[in-house]
Coordinates of C-alpha atoms and ligand atoms in Angstrom, one line a residue:
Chain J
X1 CA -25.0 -1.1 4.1
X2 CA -23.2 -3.0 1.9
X3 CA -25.3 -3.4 -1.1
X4 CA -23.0 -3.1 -4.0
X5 CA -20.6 -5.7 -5.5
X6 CA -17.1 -3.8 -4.1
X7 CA -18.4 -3.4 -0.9
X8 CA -19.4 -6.5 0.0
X9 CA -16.1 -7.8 -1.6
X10 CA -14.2 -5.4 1.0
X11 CA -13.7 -3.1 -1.1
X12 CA -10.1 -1.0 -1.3
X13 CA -8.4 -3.2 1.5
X14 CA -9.6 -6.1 -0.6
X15 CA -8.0 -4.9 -3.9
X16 CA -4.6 -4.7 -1.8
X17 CA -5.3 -8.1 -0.6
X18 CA -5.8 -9.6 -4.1
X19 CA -3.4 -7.6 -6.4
X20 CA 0.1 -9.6 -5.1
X21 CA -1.5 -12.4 -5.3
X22 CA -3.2 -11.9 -8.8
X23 CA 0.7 -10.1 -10.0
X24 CA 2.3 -12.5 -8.7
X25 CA 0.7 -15.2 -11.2
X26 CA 0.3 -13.4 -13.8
X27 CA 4.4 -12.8 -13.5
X28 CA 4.5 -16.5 -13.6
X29 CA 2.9 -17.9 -16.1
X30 CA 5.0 -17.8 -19.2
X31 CA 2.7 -17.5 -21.4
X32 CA 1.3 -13.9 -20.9
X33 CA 3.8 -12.8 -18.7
X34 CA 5.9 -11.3 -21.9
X35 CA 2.6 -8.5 -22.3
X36 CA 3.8 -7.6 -18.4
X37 CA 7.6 -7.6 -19.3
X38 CA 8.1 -3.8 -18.3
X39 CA 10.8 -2.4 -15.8
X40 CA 8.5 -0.3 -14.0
X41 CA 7.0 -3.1 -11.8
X42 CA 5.5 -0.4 -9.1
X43 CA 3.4 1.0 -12.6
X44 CA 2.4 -2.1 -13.5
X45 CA 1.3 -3.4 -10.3
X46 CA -0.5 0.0 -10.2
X47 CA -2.4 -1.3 -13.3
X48 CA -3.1 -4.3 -12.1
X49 CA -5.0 -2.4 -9.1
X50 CA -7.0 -0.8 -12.1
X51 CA -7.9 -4.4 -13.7
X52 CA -9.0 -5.7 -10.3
X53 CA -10.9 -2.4 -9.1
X54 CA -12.7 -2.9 -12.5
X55 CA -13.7 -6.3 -12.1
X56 CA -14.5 -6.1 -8.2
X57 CA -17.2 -3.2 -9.5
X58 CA -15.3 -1.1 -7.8
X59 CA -15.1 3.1 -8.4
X60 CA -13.7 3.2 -12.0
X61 CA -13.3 5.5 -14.8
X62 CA -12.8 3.1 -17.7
X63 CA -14.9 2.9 -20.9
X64 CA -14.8 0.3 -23.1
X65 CA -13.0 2.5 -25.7
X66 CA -10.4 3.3 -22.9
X67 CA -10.0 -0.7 -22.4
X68 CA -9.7 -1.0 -26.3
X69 CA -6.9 1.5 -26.1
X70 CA -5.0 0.2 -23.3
X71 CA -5.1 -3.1 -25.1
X72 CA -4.7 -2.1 -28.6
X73 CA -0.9 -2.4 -28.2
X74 CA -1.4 -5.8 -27.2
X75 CA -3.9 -7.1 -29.2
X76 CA -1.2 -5.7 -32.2
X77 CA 1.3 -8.1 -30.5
X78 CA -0.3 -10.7 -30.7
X79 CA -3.2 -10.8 -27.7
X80 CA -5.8 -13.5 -28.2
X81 CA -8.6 -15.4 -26.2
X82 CA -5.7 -18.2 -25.1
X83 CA -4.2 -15.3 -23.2
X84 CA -7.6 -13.8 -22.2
X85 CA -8.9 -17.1 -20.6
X86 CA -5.5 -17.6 -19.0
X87 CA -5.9 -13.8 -17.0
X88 CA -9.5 -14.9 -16.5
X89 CA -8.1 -18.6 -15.0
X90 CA -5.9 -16.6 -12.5
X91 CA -8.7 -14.3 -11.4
X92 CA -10.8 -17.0 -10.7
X93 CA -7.8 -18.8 -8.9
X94 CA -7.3 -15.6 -6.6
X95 CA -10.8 -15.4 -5.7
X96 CA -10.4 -19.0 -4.5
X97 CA -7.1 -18.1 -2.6
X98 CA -9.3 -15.3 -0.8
X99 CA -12.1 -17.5 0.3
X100 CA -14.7 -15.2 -1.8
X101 CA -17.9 -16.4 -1.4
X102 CA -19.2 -18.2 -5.2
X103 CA -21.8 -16.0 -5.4
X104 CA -19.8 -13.0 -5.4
X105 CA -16.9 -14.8 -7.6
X106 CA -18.9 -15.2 -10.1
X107 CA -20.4 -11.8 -10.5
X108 CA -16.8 -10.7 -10.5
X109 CA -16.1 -13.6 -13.2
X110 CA -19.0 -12.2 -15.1
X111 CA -17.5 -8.5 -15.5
X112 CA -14.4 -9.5 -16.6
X113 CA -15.7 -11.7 -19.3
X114 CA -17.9 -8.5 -20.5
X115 CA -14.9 -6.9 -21.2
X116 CA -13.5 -9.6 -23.6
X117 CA -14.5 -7.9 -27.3
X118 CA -13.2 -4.8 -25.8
X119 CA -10.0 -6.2 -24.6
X120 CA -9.4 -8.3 -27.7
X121 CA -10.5 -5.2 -29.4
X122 CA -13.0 -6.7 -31.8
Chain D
X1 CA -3.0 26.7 9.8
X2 CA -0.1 28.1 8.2
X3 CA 2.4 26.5 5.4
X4 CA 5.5 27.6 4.6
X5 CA 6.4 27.0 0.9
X6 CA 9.4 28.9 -0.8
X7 CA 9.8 31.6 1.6
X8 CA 6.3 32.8 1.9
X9 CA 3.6 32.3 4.2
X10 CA 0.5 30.8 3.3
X11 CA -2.8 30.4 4.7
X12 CA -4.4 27.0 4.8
X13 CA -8.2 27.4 5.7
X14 CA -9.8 25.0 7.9
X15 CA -11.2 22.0 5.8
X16 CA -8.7 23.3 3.0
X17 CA -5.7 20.8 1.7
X18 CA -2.5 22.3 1.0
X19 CA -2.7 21.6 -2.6
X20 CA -5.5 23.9 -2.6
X21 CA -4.1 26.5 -0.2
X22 CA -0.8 26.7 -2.7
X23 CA -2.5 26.8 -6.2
X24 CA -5.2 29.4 -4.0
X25 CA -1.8 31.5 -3.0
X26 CA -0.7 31.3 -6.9
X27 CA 2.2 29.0 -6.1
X28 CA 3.3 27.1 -9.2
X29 CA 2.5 23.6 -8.2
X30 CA 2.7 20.4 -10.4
X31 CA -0.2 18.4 -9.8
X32 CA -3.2 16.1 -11.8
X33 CA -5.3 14.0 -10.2
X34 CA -6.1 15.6 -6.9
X35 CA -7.3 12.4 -5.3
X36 CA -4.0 10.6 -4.0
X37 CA -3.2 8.7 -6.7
X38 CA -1.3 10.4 -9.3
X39 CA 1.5 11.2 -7.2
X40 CA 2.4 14.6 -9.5
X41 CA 1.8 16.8 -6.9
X42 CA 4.2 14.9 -4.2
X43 CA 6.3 17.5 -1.7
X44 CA 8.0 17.0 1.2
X45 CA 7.3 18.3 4.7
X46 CA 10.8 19.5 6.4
X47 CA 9.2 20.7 9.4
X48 CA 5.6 19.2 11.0
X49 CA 3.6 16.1 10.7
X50 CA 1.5 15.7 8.1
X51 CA -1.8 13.2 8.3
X52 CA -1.2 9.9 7.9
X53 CA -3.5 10.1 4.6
X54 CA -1.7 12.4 2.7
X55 CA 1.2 9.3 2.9
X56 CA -0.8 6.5 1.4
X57 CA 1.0 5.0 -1.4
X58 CA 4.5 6.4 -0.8
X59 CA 7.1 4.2 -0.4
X60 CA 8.1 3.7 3.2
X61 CA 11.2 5.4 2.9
X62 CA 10.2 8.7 0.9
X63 CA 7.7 8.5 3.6
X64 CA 10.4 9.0 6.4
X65 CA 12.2 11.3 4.3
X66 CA 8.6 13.5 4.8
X67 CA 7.3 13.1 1.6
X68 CA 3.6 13.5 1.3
X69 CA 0.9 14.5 -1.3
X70 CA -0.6 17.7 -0.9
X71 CA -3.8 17.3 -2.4
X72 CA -5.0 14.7 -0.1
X73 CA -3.5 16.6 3.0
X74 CA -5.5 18.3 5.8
X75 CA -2.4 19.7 7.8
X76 CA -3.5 18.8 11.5
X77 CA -1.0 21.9 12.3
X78 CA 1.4 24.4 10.4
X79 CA 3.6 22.8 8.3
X80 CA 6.5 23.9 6.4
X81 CA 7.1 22.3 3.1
X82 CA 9.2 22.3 -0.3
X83 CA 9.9 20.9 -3.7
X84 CA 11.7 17.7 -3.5
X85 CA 14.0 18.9 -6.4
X86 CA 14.6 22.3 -4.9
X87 CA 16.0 19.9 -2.1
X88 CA 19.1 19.8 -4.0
X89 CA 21.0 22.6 -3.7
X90 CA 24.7 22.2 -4.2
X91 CA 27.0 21.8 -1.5
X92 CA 31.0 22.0 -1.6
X93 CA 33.3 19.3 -0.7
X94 CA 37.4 18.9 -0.7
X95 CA 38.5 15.4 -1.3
X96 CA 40.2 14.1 2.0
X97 CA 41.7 11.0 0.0
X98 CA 41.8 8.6 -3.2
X99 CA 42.7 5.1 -2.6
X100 CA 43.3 1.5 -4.4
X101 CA 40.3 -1.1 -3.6
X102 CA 41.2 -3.2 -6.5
X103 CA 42.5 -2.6 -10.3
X104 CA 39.3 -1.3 -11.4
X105 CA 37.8 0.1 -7.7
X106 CA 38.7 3.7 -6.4
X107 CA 37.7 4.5 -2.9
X108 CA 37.1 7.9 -2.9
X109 CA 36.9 10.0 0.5
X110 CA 35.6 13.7 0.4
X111 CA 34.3 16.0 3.3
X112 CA 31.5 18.6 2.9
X113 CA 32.0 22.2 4.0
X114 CA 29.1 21.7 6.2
X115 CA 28.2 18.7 8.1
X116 CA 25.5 16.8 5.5
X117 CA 22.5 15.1 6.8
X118 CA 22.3 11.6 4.7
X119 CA 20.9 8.3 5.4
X120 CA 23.8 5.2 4.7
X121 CA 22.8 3.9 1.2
X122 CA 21.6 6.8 -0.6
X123 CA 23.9 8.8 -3.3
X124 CA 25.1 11.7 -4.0
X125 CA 25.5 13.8 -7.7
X126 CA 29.3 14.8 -8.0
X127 CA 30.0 17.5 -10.0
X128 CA 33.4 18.7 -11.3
X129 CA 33.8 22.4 -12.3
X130 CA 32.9 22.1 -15.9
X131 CA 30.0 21.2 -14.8
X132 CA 30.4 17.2 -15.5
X133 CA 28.3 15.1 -13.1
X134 CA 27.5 11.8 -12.3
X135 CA 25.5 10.3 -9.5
X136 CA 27.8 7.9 -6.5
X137 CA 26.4 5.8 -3.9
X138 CA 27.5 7.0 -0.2
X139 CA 29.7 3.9 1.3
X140 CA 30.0 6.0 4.6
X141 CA 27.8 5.5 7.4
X142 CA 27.0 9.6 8.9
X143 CA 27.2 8.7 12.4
X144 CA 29.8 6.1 12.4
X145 CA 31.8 7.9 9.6
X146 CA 33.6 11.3 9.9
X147 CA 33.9 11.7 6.1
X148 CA 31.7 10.9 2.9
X149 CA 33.0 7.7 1.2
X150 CA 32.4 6.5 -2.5
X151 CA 33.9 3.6 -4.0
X152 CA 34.0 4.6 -7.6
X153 CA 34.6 1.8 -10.6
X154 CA 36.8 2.9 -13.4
X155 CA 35.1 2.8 -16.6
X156 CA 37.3 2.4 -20.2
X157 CA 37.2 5.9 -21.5
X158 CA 34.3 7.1 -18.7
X159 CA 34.8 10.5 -18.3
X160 CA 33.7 11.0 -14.6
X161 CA 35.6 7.5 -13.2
X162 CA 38.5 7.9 -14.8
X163 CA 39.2 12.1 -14.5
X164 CA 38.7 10.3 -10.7
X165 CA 41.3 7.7 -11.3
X166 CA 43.6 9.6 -12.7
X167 CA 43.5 13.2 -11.9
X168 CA 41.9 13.9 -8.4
X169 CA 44.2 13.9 -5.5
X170 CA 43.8 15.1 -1.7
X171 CA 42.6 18.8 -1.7
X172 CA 40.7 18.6 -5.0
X173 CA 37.5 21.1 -4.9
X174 CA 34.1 19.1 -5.8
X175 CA 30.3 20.4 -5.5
X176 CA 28.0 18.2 -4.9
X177 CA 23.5 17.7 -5.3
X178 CA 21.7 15.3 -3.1
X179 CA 21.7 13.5 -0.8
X180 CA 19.4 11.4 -2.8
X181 CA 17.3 8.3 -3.0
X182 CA 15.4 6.3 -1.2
X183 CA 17.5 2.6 -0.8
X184 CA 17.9 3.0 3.0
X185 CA 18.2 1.4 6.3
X186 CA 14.8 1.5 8.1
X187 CA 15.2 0.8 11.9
X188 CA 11.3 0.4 12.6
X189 CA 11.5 -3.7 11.8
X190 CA 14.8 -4.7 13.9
X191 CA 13.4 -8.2 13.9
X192 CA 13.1 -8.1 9.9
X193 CA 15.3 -10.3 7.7
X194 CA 17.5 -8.1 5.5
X195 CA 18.7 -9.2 2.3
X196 CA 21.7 -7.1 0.3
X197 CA 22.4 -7.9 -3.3
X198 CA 24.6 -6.0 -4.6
X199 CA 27.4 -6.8 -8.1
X200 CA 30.4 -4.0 -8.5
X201 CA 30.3 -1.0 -6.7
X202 CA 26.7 -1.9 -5.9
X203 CA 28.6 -3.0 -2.8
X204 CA 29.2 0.7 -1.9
X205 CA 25.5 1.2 -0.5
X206 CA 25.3 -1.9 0.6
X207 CA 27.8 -1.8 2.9
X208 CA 26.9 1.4 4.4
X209 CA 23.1 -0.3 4.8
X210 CA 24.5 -3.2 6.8
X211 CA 27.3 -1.1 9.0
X212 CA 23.9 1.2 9.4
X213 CA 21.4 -1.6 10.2
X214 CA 24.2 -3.6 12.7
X215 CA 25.1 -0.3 14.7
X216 CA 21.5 0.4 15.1
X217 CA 20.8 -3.0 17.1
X218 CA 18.9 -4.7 14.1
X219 CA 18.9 -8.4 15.2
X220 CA 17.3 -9.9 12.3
X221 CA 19.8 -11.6 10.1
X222 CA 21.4 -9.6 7.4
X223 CA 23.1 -11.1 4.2
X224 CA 25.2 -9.5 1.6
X225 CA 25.7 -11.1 -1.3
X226 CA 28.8 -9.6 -3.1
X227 CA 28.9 -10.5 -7.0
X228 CA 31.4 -10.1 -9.5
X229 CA 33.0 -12.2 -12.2
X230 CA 36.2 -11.8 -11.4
X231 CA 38.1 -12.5 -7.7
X232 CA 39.9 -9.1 -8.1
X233 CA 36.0 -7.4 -8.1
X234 CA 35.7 -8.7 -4.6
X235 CA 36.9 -5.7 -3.4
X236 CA 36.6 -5.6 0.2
X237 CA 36.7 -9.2 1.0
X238 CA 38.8 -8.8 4.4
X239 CA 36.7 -5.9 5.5
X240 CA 33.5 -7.8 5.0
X241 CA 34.9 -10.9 6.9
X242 CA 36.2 -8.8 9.6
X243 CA 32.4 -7.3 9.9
X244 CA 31.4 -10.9 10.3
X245 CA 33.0 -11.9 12.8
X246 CA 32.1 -8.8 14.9
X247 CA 28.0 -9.5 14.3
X248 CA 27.3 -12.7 14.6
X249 CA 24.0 -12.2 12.6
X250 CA 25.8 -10.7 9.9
X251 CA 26.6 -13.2 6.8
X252 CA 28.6 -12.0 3.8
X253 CA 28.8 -14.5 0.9
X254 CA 30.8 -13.3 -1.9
X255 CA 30.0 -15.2 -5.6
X256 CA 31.9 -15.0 -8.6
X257 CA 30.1 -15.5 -11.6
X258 CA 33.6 -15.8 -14.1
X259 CA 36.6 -17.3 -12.5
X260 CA 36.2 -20.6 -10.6
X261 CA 35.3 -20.0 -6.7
X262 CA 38.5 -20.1 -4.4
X263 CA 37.7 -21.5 -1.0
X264 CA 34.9 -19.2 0.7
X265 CA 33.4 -17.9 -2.2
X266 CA 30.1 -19.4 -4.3
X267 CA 30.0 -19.9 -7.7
X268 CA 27.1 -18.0 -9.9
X269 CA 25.8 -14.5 -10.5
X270 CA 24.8 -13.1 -6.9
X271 CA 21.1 -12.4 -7.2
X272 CA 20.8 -16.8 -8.3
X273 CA 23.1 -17.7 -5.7
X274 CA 21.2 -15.7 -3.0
X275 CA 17.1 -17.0 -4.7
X276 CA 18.6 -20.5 -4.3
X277 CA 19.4 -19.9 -1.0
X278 CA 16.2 -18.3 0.1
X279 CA 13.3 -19.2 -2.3
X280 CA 10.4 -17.4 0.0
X281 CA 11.6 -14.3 0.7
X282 CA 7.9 -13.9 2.9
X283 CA 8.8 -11.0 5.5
X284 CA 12.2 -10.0 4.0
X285 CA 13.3 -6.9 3.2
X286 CA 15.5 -6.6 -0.4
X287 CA 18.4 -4.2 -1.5
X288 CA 19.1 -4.5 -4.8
X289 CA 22.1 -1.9 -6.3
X290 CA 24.6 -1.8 -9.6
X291 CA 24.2 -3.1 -12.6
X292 CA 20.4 -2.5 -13.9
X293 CA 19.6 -5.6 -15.5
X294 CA 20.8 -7.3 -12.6
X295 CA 18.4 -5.1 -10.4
X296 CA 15.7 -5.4 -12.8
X297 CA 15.7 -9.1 -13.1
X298 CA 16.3 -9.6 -9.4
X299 CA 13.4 -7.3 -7.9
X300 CA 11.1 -9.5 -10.1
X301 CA 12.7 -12.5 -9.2
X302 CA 12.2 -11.5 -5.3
X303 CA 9.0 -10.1 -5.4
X304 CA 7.6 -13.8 -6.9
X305 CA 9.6 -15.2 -4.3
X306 CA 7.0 -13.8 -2.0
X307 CA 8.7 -10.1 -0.9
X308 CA 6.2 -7.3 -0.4
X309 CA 7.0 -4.5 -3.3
X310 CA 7.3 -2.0 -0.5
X311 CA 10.0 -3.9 0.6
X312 CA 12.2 -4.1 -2.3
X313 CA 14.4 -1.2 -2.3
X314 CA 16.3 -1.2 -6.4
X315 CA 18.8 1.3 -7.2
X316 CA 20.2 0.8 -10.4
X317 CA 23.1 2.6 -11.2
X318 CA 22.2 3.6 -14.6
X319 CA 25.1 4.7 -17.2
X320 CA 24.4 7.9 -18.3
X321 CA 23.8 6.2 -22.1
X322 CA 22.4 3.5 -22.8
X323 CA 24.8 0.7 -22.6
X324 CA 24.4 -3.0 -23.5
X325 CA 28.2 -3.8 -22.2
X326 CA 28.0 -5.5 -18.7
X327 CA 29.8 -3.9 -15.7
X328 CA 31.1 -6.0 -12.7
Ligands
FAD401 C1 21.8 6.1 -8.5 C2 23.2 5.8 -9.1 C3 24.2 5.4 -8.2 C4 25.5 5.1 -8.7 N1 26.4 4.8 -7.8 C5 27.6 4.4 -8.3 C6 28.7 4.0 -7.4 O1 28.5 3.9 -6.2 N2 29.9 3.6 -8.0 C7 30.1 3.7 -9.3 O2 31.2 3.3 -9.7 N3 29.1 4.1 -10.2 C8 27.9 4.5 -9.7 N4 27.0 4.9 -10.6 C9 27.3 5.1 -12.0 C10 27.9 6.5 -12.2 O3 27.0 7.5 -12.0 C11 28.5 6.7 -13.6 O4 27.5 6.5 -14.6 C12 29.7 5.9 -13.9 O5 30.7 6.1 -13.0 C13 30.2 6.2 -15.3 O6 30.5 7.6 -15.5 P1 31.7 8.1 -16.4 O7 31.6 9.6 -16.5 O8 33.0 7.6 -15.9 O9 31.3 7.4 -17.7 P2 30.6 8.0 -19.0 O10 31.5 9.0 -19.6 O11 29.3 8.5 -18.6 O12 30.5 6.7 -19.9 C14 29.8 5.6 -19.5 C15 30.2 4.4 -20.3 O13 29.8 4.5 -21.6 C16 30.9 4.5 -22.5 N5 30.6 5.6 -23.4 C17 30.2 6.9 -23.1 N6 29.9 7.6 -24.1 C18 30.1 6.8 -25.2 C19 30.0 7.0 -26.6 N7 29.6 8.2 -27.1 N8 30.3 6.0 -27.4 C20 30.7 4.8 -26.9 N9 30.8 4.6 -25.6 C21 30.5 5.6 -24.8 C22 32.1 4.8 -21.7 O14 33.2 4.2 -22.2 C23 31.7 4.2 -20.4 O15 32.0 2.8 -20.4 C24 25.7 5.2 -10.1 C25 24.7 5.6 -10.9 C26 23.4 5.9 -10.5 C27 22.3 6.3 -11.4
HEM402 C1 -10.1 -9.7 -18.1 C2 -10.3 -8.5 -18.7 C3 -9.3 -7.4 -18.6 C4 -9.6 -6.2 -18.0 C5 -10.9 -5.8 -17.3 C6 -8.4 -5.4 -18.0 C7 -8.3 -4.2 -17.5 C8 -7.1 -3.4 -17.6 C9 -7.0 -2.1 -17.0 C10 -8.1 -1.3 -16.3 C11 -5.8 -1.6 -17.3 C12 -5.2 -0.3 -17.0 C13 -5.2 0.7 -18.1 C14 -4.4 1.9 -17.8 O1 -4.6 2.5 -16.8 O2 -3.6 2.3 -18.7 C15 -5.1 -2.7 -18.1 C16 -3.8 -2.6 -18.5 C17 -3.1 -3.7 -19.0 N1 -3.6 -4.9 -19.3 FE1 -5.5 -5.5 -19.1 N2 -7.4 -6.1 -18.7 C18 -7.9 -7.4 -19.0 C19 -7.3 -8.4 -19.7 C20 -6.0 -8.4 -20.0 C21 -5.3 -9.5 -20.7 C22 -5.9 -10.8 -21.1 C23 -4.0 -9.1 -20.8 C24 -2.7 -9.8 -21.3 C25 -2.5 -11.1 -21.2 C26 -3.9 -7.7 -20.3 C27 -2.7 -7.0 -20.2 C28 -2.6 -5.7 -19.8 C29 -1.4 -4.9 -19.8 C30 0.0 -5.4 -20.2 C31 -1.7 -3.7 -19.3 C32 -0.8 -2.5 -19.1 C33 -0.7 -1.7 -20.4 C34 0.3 -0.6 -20.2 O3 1.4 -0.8 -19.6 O4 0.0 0.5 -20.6 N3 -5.1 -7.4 -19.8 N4 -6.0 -3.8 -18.2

């Protein structure tokens, strides 16, 4: 049944439970929100669907040289572990707001800090 | 199953989708993903239901409009189906009449050849003869209206607004693409709060959503919040009061964001006045139309305040270029 990570997070329904409320703080927290400053909100909340797919070990197509290309821009303006730890921080705070059991939490906690040198592109 | 696409008929095999039947027929198609997502290959069923599947992810009102992905669609039944830009063809109009709203505000009143069927709130791309064109909201309401209204702001040396302003008079030939866009009354949620921002001649969709929304027995509350920085920019002050006094779950509040507010009016830009009024916009459904930064800015601003995004309807009127000058 369901034996992998996404499932037994809930899988797509749970990605579209999580990704206003993960948007939603990333949009308000002036720190990072500048990186999410584009018009297109629907695009970006698309991407934000990507990031939490990912993380939730969900069905993804990502490499690590696609994540170093998709942050590349960023890292160029100025993306560092301060911003890194504060997308992880709201992750963390969304699994919380869902009620996702520790356990699970911190498997998803664990994938997203694997991505870190690839993010920060180092 | 069959489709119709473009004229022809085409067969769509048992367990086939219709993407597949098309590109199988040798229609040209645009499409990438093939798995929902992309969105490239969207089209839009005119006649015949399509599975609820093939709507995931379209907004809920390209998704009354019939628009549908093809490569996630099993048609249930036969379908027929076209291009969303093939859509719009151009029709002919003669201007009925041109009128005053304010020193800078044309109301401009044109009917079709043939009746047009248009939802209150979308807009139309009016086209001189030379071929100039330049996309206007409809202010007109199709079954309340017998005509096609526009209220049309004149723009310092804009070609379109001011050949408008100054040239067209009753009789006046026009063609016409659309209807288009998706900022629309919805009448599924009659319970549902409806909030109307609007600065300019954003007011002209506006005002055809709420007349749309009242007529069709909506009996959540709907506000309009008129901005402008100027008194004179509050173009259709009486009208709007008159509407209010008709619904009692109508509320317009007009805000001036230059001169100082005369009794009845709020002081500020429209889209702050209306946040500080409602800071959780949980439930609500948004209209946002005129000036793009306002939009922009303002679909953030109510999508933190707690609005679903399928909720937030934006239509910025974009300026053909790229200006940084603000219009009001
Ligand atoms: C979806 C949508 C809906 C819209 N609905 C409405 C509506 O309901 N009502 C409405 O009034 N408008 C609406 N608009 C805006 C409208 O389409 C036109 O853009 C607007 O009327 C200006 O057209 P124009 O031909 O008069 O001006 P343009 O000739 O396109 O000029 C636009 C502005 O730029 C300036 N400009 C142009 N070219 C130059 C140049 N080379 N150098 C310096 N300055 C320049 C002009 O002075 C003018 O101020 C809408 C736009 C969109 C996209
Ligand atoms: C925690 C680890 C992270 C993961 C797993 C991750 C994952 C992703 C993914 C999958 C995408 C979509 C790429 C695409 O489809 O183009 C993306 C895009 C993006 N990410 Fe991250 N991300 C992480 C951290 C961050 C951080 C720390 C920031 C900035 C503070 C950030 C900002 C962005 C932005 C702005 C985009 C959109 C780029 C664009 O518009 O093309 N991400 N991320």
């Amino acid at each position: 049944m369901a034996d992998n990570l996404y499932e037994q997070l809930g899988g797509g329904p749970a990605i579209d439970a999580a990704v206003d409320i993960f948007y939603r703080k990333v949009l308000s927290n002036d720190a990072i929100s500048g990186f999410f400053d584009s018009t297109d909100m629907e695009e970006q909340r698309a991407k934000q669907k990507s990031f939490l797919t990912m993380v939730f070990g969900g069905p993804s197509q990502y490499s690590g040289k696609d994540m170093r290309a998709a942050h590349a821009p960023l890292v160029e303006k100025g993306l560092n572990d301060s911003h890194f730890d504060a997308v992880a921080g709201h992750l963390q705070e969304t699994l919380d707001e869902l009620g996702v059991p520790a356990d699970l939490a911190a498997k998803v906690m664990a994938i997203a800090a694997g991505t870190r040198d690839d993010v920060l592109n180092r | 199953m069959t489709l119709r696409f473009n004229g022809a008929e085409i067969p769509c095999p048992q367990g086939s989708t219709v993407l597949d039947a098309l590109i199988e027929a040798d229609q040209s198609v645009e499409y990438s993903c093939k798995n929902g997502i992309c969105q490239t290959c969207v089209l839009r069923a005119d006649r015949g239901a399509v599975p609820a599947e093939s709507q995931v992810g379209i907004k809920d009102t390209l998704k009354a409009l019939g628009y549908f992905l093809p490569c996630v669609c099993l048609p249930e039944g036969s379908l027929e189906i076209s291009v969303p830009e093939d859509a719009d063809l151009l029709g002919r109009a003669r201007v009925v009449s041109k009128e005053t709203l304010s020193p800078s505000v044309s109301r401009l009143v044109i009917e079709p050849a043939t009746p047009l069927y248009y939802r209150a709130g979308q807009f139309l791309n009016l086209r001189r003869d030379d071929g100039l064109t330049r996309s206007y909201s409809l202010a007109s309401v199709p079954h309340l209206d017998p005509h096609l209204e526009f209220h049309i702001k004149t723009l310092p040396g804009g070609e379109m607004s001011t050949w408008i302003r100054d040239d067209v008079s009753p009789g006046q030939p026009l063609e016409f693409g659309g209807p288009n866009g998706a900022c629309f009354y919805l009448p599924e949620h009659p319970e549902q709060n409806l909030l109307l921002i609007g600065n300019g001649t954003g007011l002209a969709p506006l005002i055809g959503i709420a007349r749309d929304a009242l007529h069709s027995s909506h009996h959540g509350d709907v506000y309009l919040y008129h901005g402008s920085r100027h008194v004179a920019g509050i173009y259709l002050h009486e009208d709007l009061l008159e509407l209010q006094t008709l619904f009692p779950n109508f509320h317009y509040v007009p805000c001036l964001s230059g001169d100082a507010p005369p009794q009845g009016y709020r002081a500020g830009r429209a889209e702050a006045v209306a946040l500080g009024d409602f800071p959780d916009l949980t439930n609500w459904r948004i209209y946002l139309c005129g000036y793009p930064p306002m939009v922009n800015a303002a679909q953030r601003k109510c999508y933190l305040a707690g609005a679903r995004m399928d909720d937030i309807h934006a239509d910025p009127f974009e300026l053909k270029e790229l200006r940084s000058s603000p219009r009001d």
